[in-house]
XYZ file of C-alpha atoms in Angstrom:
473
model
C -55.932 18.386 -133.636
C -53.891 20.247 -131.226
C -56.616 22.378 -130.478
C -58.787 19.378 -129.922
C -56.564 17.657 -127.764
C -56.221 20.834 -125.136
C -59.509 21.741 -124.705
C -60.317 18.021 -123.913
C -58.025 17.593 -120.432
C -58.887 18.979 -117.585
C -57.202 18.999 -113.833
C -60.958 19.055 -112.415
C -61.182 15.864 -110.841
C -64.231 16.773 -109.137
C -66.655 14.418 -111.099
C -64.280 11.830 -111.602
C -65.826 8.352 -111.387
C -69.220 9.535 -111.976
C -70.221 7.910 -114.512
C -69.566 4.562 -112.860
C -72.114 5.106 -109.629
C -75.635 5.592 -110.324
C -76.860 8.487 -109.304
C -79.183 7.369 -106.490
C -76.167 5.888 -104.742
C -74.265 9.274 -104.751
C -73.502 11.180 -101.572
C -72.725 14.594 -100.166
C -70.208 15.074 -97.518
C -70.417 17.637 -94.413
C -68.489 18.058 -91.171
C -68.870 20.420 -88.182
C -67.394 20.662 -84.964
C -68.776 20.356 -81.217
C -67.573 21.263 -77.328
C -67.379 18.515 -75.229
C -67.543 19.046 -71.620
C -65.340 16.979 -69.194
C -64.410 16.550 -65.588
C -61.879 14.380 -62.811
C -64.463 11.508 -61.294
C -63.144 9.297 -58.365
C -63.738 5.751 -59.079
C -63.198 4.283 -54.657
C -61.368 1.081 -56.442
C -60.229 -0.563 -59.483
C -59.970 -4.097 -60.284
C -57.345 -5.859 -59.134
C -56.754 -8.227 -62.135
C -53.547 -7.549 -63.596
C -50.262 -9.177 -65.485
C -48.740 -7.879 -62.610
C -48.874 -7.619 -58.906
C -47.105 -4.582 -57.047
C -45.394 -4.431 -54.370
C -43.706 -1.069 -52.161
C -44.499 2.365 -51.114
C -43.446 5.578 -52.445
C -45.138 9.211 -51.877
C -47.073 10.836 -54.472
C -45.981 14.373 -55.513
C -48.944 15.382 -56.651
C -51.044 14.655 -53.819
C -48.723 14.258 -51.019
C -49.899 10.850 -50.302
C -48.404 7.965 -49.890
C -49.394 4.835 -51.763
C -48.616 1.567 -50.363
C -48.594 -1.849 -52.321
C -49.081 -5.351 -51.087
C -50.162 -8.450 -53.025
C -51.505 -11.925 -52.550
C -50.371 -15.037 -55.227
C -51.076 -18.701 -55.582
C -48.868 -21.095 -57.102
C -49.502 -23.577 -60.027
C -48.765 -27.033 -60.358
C -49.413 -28.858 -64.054
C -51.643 -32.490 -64.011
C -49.239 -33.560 -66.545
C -46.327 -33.276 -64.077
C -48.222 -35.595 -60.866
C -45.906 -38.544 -61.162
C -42.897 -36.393 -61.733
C -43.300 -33.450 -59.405
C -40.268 -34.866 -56.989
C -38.247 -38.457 -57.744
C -39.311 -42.229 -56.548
C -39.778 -41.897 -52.774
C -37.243 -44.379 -52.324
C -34.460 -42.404 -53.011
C -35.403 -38.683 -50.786
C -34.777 -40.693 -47.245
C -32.539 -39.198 -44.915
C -32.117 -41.443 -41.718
C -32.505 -38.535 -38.510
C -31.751 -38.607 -35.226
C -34.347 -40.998 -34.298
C -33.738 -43.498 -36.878
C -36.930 -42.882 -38.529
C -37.037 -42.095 -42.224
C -38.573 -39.357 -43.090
C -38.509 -37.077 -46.231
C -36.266 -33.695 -45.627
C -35.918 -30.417 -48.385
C -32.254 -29.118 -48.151
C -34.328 -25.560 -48.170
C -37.315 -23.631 -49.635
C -37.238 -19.895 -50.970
C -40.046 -17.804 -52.684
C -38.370 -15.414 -55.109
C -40.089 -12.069 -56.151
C -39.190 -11.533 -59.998
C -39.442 -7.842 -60.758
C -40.376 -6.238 -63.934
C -39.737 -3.206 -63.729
C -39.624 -0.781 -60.746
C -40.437 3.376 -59.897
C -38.646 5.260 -57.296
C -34.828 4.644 -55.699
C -33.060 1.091 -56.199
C -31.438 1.590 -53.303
C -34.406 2.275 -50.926
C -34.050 0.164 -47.953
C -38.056 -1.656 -47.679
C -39.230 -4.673 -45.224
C -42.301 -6.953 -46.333
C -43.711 -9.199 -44.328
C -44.822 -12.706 -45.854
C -47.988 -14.389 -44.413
C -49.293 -17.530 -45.179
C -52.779 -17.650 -45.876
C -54.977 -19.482 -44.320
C -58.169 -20.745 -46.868
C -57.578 -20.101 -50.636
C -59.054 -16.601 -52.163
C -62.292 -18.076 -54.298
C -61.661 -17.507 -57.930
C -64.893 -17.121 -58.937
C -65.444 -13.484 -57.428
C -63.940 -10.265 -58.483
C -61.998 -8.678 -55.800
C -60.953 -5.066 -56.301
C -57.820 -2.969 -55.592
C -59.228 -1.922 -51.820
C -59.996 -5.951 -51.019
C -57.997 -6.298 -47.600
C -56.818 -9.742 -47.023
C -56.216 -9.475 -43.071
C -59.173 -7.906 -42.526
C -61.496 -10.028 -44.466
C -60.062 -13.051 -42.346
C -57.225 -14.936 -44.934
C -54.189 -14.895 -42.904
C -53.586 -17.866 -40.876
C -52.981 -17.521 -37.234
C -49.641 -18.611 -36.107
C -48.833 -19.163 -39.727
C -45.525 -18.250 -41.575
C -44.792 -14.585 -40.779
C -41.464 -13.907 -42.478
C -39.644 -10.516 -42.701
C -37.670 -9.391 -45.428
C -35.487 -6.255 -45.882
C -34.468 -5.702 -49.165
C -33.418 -3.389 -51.535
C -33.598 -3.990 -55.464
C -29.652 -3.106 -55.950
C -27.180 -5.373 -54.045
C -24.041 -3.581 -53.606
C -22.203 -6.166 -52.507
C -22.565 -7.573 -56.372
C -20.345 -7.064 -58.806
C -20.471 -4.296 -61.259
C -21.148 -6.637 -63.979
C -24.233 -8.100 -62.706
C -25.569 -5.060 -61.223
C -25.349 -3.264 -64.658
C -27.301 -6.513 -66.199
C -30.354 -6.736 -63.727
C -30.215 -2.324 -64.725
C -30.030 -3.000 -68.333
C -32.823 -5.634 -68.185
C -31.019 -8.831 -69.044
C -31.707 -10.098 -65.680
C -33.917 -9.864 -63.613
C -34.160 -8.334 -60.176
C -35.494 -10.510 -57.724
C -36.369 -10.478 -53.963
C -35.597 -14.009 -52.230
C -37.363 -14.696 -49.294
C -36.082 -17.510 -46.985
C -38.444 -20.307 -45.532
C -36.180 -22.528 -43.958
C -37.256 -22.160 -39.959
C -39.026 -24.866 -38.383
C -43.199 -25.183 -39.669
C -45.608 -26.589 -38.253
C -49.359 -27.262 -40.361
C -52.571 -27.117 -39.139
C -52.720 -30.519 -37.733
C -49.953 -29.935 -35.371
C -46.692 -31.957 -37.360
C -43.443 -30.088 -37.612
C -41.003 -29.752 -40.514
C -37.896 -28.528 -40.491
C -39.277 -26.100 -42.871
C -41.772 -25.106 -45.184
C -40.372 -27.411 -48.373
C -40.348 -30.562 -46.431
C -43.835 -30.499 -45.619
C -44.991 -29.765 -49.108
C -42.611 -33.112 -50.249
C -43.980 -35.105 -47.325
C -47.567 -33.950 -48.540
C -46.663 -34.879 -52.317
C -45.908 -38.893 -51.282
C -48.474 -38.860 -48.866
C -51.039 -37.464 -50.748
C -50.212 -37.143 -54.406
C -54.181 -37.107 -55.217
C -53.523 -33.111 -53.478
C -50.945 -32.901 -56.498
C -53.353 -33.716 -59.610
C -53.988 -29.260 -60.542
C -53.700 -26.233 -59.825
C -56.607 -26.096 -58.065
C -56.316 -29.497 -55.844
C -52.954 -28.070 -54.752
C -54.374 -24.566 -53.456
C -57.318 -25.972 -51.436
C -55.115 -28.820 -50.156
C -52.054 -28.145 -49.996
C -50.560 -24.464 -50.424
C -53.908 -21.379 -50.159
C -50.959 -19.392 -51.484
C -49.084 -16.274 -49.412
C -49.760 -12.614 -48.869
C -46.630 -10.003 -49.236
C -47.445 -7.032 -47.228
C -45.429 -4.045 -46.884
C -44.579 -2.939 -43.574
C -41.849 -0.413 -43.736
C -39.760 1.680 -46.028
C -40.745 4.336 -48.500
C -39.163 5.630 -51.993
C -39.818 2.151 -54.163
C -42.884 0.488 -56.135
C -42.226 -2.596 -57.930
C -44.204 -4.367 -60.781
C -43.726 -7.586 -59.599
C -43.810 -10.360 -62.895
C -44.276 -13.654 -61.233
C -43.053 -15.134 -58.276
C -41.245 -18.459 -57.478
C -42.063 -21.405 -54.506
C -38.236 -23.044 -54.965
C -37.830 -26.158 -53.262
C -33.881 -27.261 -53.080
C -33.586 -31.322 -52.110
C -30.783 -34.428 -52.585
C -31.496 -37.512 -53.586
C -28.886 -40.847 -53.776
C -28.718 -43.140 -56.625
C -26.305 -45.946 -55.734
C -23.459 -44.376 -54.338
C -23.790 -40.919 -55.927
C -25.371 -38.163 -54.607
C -27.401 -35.536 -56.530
C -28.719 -32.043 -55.761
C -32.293 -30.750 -57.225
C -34.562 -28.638 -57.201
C -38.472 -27.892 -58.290
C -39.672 -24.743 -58.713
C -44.246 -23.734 -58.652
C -45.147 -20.551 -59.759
C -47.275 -17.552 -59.126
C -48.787 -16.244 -62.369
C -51.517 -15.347 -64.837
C -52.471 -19.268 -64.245
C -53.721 -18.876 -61.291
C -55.555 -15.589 -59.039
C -52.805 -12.776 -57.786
C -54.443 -9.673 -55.990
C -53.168 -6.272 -55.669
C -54.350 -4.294 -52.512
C -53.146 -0.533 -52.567
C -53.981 2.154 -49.836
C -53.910 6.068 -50.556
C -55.166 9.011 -48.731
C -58.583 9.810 -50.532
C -58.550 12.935 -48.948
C -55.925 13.757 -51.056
C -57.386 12.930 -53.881
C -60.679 14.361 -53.748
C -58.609 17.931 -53.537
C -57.227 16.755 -56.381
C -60.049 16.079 -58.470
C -61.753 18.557 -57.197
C -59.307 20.655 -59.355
C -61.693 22.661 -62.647
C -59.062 23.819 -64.539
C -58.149 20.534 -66.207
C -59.235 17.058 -65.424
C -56.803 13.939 -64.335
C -56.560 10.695 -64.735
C -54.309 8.752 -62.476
C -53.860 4.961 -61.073
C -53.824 2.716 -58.955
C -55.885 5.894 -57.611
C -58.614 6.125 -59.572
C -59.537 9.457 -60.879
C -60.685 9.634 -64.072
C -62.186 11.536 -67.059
C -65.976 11.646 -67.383
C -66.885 13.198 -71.266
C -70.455 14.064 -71.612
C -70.819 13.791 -75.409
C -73.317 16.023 -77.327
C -74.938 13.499 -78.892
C -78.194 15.404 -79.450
C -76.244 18.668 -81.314
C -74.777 16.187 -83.504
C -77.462 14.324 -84.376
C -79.713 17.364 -84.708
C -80.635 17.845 -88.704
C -78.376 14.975 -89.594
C -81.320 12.051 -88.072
C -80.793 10.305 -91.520
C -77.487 10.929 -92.046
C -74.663 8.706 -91.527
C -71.943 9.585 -89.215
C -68.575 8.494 -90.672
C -66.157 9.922 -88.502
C -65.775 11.358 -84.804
C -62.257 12.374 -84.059
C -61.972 13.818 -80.722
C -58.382 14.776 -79.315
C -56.950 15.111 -75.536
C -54.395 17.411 -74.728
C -51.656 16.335 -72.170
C -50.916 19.652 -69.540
C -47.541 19.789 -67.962
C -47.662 18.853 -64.665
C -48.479 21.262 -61.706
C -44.258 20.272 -60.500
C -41.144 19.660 -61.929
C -41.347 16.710 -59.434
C -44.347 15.643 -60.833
C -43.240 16.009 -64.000
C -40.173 14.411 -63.590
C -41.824 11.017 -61.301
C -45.217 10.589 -62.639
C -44.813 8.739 -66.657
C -47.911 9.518 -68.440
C -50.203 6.287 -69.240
C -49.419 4.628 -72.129
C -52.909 3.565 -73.240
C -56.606 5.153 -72.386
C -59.616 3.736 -73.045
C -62.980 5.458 -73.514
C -66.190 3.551 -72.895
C -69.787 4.367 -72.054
C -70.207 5.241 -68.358
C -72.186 2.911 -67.651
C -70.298 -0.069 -68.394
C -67.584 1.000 -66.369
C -67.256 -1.664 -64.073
C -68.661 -4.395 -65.700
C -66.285 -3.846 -69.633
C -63.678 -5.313 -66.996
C -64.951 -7.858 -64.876
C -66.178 -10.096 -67.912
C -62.982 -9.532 -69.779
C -64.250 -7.510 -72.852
C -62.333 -6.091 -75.405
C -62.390 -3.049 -77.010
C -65.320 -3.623 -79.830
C -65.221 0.026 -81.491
C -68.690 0.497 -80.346
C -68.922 1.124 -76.981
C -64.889 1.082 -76.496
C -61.927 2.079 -77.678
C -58.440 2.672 -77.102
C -56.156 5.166 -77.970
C -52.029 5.515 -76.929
C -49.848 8.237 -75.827
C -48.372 10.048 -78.595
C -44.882 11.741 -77.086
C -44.463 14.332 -80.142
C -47.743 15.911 -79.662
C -48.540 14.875 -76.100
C -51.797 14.107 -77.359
C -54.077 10.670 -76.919
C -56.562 10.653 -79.775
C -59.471 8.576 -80.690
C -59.928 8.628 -84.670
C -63.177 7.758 -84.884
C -66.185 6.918 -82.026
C -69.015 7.247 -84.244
C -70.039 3.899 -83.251
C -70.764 4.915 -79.679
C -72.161 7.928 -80.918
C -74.750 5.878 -82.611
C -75.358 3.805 -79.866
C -75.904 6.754 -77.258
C -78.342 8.189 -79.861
C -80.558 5.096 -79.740
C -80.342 4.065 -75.918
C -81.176 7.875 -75.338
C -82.697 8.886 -72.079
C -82.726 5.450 -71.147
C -80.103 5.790 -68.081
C -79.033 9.026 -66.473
C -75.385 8.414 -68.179
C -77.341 7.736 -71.993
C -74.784 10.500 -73.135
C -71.490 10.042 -70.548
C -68.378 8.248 -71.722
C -64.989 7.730 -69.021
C -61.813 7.665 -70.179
C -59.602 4.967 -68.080
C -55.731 4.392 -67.849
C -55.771 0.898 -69.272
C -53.139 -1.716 -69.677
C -53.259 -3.291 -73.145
C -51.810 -6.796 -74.115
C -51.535 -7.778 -77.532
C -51.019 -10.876 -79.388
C -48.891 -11.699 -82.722
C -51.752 -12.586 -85.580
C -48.761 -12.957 -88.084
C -45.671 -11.808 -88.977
C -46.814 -7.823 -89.050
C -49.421 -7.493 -87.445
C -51.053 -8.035 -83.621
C -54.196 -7.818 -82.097
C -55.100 -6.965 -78.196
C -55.268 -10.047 -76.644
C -56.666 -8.377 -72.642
C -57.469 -5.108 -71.017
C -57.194 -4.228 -67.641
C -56.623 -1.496 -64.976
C -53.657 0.600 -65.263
C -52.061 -0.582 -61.764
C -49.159 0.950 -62.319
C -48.477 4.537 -60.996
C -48.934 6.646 -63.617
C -51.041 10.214 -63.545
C -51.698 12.905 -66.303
C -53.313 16.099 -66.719
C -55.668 16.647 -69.904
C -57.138 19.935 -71.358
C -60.323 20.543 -69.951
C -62.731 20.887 -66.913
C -65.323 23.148 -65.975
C -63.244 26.324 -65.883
C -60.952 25.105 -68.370
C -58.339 28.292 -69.489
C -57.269 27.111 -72.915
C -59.148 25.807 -76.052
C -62.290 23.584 -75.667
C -62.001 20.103 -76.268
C -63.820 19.328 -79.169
C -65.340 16.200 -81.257
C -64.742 16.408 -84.941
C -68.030 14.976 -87.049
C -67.921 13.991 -90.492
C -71.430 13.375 -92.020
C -72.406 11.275 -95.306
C -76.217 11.874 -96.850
C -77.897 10.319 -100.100
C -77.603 12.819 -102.739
């Protein structure tokens, strides 16, 4: 029996479950390995659609250039809030000189909230705040090189309000100074509108808040959305940079604060209502660079770059034929490729520039348009991949769907075969307690720049695609 019982066990797990597939649905499993070839493209622009709007001017070490920030916001206003915006008219009067009534803000600031911020806190900048003069349509897709002035959106003798700032106030108190470092508050930039304004048909407020109040009880039909109170009311403001260098900001949202008193009885109250520039409504970045710069740049062999608000990026011609060569039957069911981060050509660099913290490889010819209709990542044509900091790698597991589909649109376009990898910025939303899913993907807009394994004349090991194949038995 004891004989019996050894000679029937075996480690050889080879056949195991066997018996339990038919044999027509059994499968044999191959893999090889193929060179991709890559190289740095210049995309002119990016979209300018972002969480975020940016605002400074710092020099890049890699180039040499300097990249300058401004953006344009427009404020929202909720239809549930129309009868409540400011209190019962009867109640804002202030008698002035003349003995007229008429409806007076104590004062009116915009406030810049920032995010997060690159460079020195301590840089001395100036912007310069315009008013517009016609809303910016929503219903168009303006990219990162879309010039407000020039394109005729400022209004002449509008608001034109310098600023000089810097992000850390000395003249705070250690405490708080530590806090807006540390990220419990916020930094901020507060912009002042309280000098005399005047609107386009000629009346005069004392300043800027006033004649949005005086609008609200004249007009509260101007008052009923968002978009009633940008075409009648407030087209929204432009923040331009105009001197200063060593500081880029990610700018979060920004604030239209209106400070007025009111009297009930005998007692006198203080309030205040604050509209606000966010995803709700449009914000554009507009960022200038020396493209000179960065053609040298890309014109690099030896490794390819991707880098933003720039725009160079990674073009991967894929060997679609090789791989699907003897294997036309076959199913592909796994391509791993993996990029390599280089060190940087500085210490500077190295030191200034953070890697991206997402990429996103799609088919070339969907650069542009993956982006302006708001697609996400489908694991067919597009997918996303993060930084990982203990390997300084970005990997995509598997892209056998968009091997597939270059395989059957082959030949069809002159890119049938290309795929671009693209800085991205990825959002993601809470499905449950554990898990998330991306919620939007847009632009990288922050400044961010690495250097991946490959090129032309590339000096190390080839970047390669990883195929696993699975054929009927």
């Amino acid at each position: 029996m004891i004989t019996i019982a050894i000679s029937s066990c075996t480690e050889d797990t080879m056949t195991l479950g066997n018996t339990l597939v038919n044999s027509a649905d059994q499968f044999v499993i191959t893999s090889d390995t193929f060179d991709v070839s890559t190289r740095s493209i210049i995309a002119d622009s990016v979209l300018a659609r972002s969480t975020y709007s940016y605002l400074g001017k710092i020099k890049d070490p890699e180039t040499g250039s300097y990249i300058s920030a401004d953006f344009m916001t427009q404020f929202s206003t909720l239809e549930s809030e129309q009868e409540s915006l400011f209190p019962p008219k009867d109640v804002l009067f202030d008698e002035v000189d003349d003995h007229t009534d008429v409806t007076m803000a104590d004062s009116c600031f915009l406030n810049i909230i920032i995010e997060s911020f690159m460079g020195d806190s301590l840089s001395a900048m100036k912007l310069t705040t315009l008013e517009l003069d016609k809303p910016v349509k929503e219903n168009l897709q303006y990219y990162t090189n879309f010039d407000l002035e020039e394109n005729g959106f400022i209004r002449t003798n509008g608001i034109c309000q310098n600023k000089v700032y810097s992000l850390s106030d000395l003249t705070q108190s250690d405490s708080l100074r530590y806090k807006n470092q540390d990220g419990t508050n916020y930094f901020r930039i507060r912009v002042p509108l309280n000098v005399p304004y005047t609107d386009k048909q000629g009346q005069t407020y004392n300043n800027y808040g006033s004649y949005v109040m005086r609008t609200y009880y004249e007009h509260p039909e101007y008052f009923k959305n968002s978009q009633t109170f940008i075409q009648k009311v407030c087209p929204g403001f432009y923040f331009k940079t105009t001197d200063g260098l060593g500081l880029m900001t990610e700018v979060q949202q920004t604030q239209m604060i209106i400070h007025y008193h009111y009297t009930i009885g005998s007692k006198k109250y203080s309030n205040s209502k604050v509209f606000s520039g966010n995803e709700e409504v449009l914000q554009t970045t507009h960022f200038t660079s020396d493209k000179e710069n960065i053609k040298r740049l890309a014109a690099d062999d030896e490794c390819t770059y991707l880098k933003a608000p720039d725009g160079i990026f990674t073009e991967v011609i894929l060997p679609v034929d090789d791989i699907k060569r003897g294997h036309e039957n076959d199913t592909i069911t796994s391509a791993k490729m993996v990029f390599r981060r280089m060190n940087e050509i500085s210490e500077l660099s190295d030191n200034l520039l953070a890697e991206p913290q997402y990429l996103m490889i799609l088919e070339r010819d969907s650069l542009y348009s993956f982006f302006e209709n708001r697609n996400l990542p489908n694991n067919v044509a597009s997918y996303v991949a993060s930084y990982n900091s203990n390997k300084n790698t970005y990997t995509f597991n598997n892209i056998s769907g968009m091997i597939n589909s270059m395989y059957n649109k082959r030949n069809l376009s002159a890119n049938w075969n290309k795929a671009v990898i693209v800085p991205v910025q990825v959002t993601t939303a809470s499905t449950s307690s554990s898990t998330s899913s991306i919620a939007s993907v847009n632009n990288e807009l922050n400044v961010v720049s690495v250097r991946l394994v490959g090129g032309s004349n590339n000096k190390h090991d080839p970047t390669r695609i990883s195929i696993v194949y699975s054929q009927s038995d």
